[in-house]
mmCIF file of C-alpha atoms in Angstrom:
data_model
loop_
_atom_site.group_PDB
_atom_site.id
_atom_site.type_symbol
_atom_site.label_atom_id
_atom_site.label_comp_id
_atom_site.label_asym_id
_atom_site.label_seq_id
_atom_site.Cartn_x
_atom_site.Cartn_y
_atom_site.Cartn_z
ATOM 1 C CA UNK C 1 -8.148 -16.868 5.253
ATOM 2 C CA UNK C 2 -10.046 -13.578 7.081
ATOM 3 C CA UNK C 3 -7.145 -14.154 10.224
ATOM 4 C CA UNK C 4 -4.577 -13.713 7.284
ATOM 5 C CA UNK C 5 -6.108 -10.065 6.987
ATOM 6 C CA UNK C 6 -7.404 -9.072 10.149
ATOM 7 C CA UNK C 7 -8.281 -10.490 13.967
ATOM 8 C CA UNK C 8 -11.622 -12.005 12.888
ATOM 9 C CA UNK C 9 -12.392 -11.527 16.807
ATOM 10 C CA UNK C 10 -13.126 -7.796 15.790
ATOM 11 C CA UNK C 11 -15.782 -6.978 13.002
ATOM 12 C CA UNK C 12 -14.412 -7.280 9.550
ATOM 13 C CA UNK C 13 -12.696 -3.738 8.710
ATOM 14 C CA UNK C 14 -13.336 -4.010 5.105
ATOM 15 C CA UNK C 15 -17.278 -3.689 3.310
ATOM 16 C CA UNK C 16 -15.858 -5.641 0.366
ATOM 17 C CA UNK C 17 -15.448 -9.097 -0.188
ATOM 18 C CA UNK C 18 -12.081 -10.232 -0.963
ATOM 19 C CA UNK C 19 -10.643 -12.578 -3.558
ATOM 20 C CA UNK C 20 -7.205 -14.645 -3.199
ATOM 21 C CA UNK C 21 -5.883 -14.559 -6.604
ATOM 22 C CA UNK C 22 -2.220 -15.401 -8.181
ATOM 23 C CA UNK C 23 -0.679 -12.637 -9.992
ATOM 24 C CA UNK C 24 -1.825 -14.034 -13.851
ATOM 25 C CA UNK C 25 -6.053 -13.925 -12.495
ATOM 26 C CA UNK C 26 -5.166 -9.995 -11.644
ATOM 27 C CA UNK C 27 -2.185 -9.118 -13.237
ATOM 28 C CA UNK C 28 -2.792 -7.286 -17.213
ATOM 29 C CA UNK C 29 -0.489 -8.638 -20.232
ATOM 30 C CA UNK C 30 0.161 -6.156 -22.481
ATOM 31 C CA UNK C 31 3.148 -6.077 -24.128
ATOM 32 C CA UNK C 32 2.573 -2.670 -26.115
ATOM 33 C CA UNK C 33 1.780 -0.569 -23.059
ATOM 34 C CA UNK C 34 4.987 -2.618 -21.073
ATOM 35 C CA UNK C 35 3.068 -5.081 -19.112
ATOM 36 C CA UNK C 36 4.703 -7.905 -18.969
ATOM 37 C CA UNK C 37 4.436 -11.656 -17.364
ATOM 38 C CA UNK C 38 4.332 -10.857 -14.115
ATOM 39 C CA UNK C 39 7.961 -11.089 -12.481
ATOM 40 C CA UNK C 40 9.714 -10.562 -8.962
ATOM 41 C CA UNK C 41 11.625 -7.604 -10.328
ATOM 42 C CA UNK C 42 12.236 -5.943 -13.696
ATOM 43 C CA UNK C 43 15.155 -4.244 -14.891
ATOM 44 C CA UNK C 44 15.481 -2.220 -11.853
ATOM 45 C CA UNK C 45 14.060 -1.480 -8.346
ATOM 46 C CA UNK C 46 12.897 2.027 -7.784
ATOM 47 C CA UNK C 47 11.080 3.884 -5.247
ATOM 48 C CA UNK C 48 7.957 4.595 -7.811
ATOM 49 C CA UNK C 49 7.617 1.290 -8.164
ATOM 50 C CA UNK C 50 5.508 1.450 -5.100
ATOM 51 C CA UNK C 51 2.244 1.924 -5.057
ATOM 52 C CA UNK C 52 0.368 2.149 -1.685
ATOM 53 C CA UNK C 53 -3.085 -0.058 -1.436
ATOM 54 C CA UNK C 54 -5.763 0.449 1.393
ATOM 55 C CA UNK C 55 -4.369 -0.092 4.185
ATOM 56 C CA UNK C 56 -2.898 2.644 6.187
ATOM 57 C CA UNK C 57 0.518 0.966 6.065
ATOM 58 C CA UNK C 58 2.781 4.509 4.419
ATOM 59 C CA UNK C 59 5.220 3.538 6.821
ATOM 60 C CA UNK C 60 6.207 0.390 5.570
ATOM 61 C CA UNK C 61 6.013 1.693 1.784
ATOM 62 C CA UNK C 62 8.130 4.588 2.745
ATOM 63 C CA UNK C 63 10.401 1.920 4.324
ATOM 64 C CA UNK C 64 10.424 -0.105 1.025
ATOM 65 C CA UNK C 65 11.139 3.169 -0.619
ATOM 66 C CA UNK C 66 14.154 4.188 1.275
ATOM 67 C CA UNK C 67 15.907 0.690 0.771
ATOM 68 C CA UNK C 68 14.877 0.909 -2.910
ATOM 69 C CA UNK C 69 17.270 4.057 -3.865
ATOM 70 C CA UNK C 70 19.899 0.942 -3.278
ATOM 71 C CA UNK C 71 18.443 -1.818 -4.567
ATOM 72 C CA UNK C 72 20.897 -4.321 -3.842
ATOM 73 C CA UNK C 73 18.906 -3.762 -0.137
ATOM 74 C CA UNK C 74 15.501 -5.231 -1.421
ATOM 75 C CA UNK C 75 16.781 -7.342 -3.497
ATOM 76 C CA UNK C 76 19.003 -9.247 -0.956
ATOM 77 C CA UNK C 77 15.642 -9.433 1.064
ATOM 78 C CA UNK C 78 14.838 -12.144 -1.292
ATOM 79 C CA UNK C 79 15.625 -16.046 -1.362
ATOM 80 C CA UNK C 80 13.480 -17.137 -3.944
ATOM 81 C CA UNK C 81 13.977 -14.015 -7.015
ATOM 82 C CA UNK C 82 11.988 -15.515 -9.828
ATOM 83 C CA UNK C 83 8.707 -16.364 -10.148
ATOM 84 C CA UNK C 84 7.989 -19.983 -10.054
ATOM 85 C CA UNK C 85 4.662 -22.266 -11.544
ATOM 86 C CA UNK C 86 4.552 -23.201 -6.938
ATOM 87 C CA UNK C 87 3.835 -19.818 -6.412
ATOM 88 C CA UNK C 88 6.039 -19.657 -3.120
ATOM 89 C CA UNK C 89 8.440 -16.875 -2.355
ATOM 90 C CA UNK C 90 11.105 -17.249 0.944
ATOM 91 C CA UNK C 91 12.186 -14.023 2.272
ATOM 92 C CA UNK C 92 14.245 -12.680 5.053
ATOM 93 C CA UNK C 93 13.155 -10.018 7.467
ATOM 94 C CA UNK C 94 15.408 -9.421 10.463
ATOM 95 C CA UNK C 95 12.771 -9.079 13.438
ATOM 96 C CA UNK C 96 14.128 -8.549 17.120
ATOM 97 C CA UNK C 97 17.329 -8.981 15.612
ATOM 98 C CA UNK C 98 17.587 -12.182 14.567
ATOM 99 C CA UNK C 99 17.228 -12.891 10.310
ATOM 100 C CA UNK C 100 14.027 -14.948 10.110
ATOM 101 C CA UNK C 101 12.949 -16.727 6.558
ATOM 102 C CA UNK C 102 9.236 -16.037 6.152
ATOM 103 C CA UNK C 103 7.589 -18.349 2.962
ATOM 104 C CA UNK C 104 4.556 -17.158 1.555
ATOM 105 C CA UNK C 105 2.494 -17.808 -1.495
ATOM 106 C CA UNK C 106 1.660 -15.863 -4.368
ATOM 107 C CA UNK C 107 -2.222 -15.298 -3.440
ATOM 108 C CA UNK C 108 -3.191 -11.718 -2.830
ATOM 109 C CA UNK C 109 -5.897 -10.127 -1.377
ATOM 110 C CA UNK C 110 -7.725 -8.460 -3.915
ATOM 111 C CA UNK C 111 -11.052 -6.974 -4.926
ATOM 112 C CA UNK C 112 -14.111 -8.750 -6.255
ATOM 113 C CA UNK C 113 -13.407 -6.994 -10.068
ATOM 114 C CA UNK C 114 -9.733 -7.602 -9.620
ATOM 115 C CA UNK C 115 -6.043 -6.435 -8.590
ATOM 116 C CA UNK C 116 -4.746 -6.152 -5.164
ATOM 117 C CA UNK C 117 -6.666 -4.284 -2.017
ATOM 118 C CA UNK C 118 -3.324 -3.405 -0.370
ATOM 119 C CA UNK C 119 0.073 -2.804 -2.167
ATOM 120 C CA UNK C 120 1.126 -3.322 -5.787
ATOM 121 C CA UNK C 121 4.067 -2.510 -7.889
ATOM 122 C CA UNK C 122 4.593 -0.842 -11.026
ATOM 123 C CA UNK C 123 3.850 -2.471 -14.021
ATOM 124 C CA UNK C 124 3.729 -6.652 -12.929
ATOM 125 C CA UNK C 125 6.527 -6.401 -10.713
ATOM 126 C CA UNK C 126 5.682 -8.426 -7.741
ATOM 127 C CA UNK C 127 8.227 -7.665 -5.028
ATOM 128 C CA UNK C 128 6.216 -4.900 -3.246
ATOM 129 C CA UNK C 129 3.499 -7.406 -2.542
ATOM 130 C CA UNK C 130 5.415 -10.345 -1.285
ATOM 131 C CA UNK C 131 7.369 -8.161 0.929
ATOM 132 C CA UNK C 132 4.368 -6.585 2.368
ATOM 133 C CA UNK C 133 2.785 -10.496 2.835
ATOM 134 C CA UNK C 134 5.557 -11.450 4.629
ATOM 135 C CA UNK C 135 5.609 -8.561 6.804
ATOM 136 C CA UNK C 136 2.249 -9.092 7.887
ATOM 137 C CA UNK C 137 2.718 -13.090 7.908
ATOM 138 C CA UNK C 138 5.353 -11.872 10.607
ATOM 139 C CA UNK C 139 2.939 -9.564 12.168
ATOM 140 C CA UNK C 140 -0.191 -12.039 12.475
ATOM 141 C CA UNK C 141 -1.725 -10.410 9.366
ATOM 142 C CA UNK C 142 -2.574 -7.517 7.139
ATOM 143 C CA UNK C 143 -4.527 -5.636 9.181
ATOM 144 C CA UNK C 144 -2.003 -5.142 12.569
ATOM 145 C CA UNK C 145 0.496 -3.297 9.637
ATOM 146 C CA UNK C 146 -2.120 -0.175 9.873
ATOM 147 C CA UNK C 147 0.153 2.480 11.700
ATOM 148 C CA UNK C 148 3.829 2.619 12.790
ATOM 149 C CA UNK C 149 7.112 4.518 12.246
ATOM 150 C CA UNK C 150 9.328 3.918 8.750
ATOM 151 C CA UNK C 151 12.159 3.238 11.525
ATOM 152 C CA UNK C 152 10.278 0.515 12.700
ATOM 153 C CA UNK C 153 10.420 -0.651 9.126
ATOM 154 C CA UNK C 154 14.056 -0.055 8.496
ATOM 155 C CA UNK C 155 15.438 -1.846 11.375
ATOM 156 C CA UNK C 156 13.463 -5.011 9.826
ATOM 157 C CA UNK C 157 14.403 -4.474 6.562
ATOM 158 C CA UNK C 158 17.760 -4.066 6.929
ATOM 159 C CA UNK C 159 18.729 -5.606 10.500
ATOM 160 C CA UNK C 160 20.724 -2.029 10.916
ATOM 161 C CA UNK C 161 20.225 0.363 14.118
ATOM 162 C CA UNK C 162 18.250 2.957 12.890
ATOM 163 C CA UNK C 163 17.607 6.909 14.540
ATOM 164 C CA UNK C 164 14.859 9.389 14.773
ATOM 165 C CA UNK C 165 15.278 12.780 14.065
ATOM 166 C CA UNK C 166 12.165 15.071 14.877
ATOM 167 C CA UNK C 167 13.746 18.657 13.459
ATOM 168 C CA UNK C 168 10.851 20.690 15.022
ATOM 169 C CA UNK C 169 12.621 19.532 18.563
ATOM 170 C CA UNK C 170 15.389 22.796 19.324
ATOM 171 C CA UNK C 171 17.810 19.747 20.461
ATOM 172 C CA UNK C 172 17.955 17.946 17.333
#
């Protein structure tokens, strides 16, 4: 499972050990404070549901964030849209231009103590973290995620031609 994270040809980047666990072994239930079961998506998909793990992937979240002011754009991302007692999730990702279906499951890298070491989503909302899992299922793992350009992320996300606009450039 390390090659699902990182190259294990190169020393292990992390100094923790890491857990696979489904969403119910990290995920709180608590009704009062709005935790519920977890779920692919809640009432609505918003940017702050996003919360960044460790690592170094801002580009993709901020990615995830710009299609989730329209969330019709995430959500169409996604075959399977309710969790299921399988635990696998179909998704499509448009890579080199061409809309691939990438299945994963619902186990997520987390820390010894508990919930996720990369992303995670407000409340038990689970789309954030199958999106980035299939992202770096597409890439070869976690770990080659670390760096890149929001376009980059875009033009997956949404199979669209995006631009880059640097305003510090007198041209732009």
């Amino acid at each position: 499972l390390e090659q699902s994270i990182y190259d294990p040809a190169i020393d292990p980047p992390f100094d923790t050990l890491i857990h696979w666990w489904r969403p119910d072994d990290f995920m709180n239930i608590d009704y009062h404070n709005g935790f519920l079961e977890p779920s692919v998506f809640y009432e609505s998909i918003e940017p702050n549901d996003i919360r960044q793990g460790a690592l170094g992937d801002s580009w993709f979240m901020c990615a995830l964030a710009c299609l989730a002011e329209r969330p019709a754009l995430i959500e169409r991302l996604f075959i399977t849209k309710e969790v299921n007692s399988k635990g696998i999730y179909w998704v499509k990702i448009c890579k080199n231009g061409e809309w691939v279906t990438v299945t994963v499951d619902d186990y997520f890298p987390c820390h010894p103590e508990g919930g996720p070491i990369f992303s995670r989503a407000h409340c038990n909302e689970l789309w954030v973290l199958i999106l980035e899992k299939a992202y770096a299922k597409l890439h070869g793992n976690y770990f080659s995620l670390r760096g890149g350009y929001a376009l980059e992320g875009l033009i997956d996300l949404t199979g669209c031609p995006s631009v880059y606009f640097d305003f510090n450039d007198e041209y732009a």
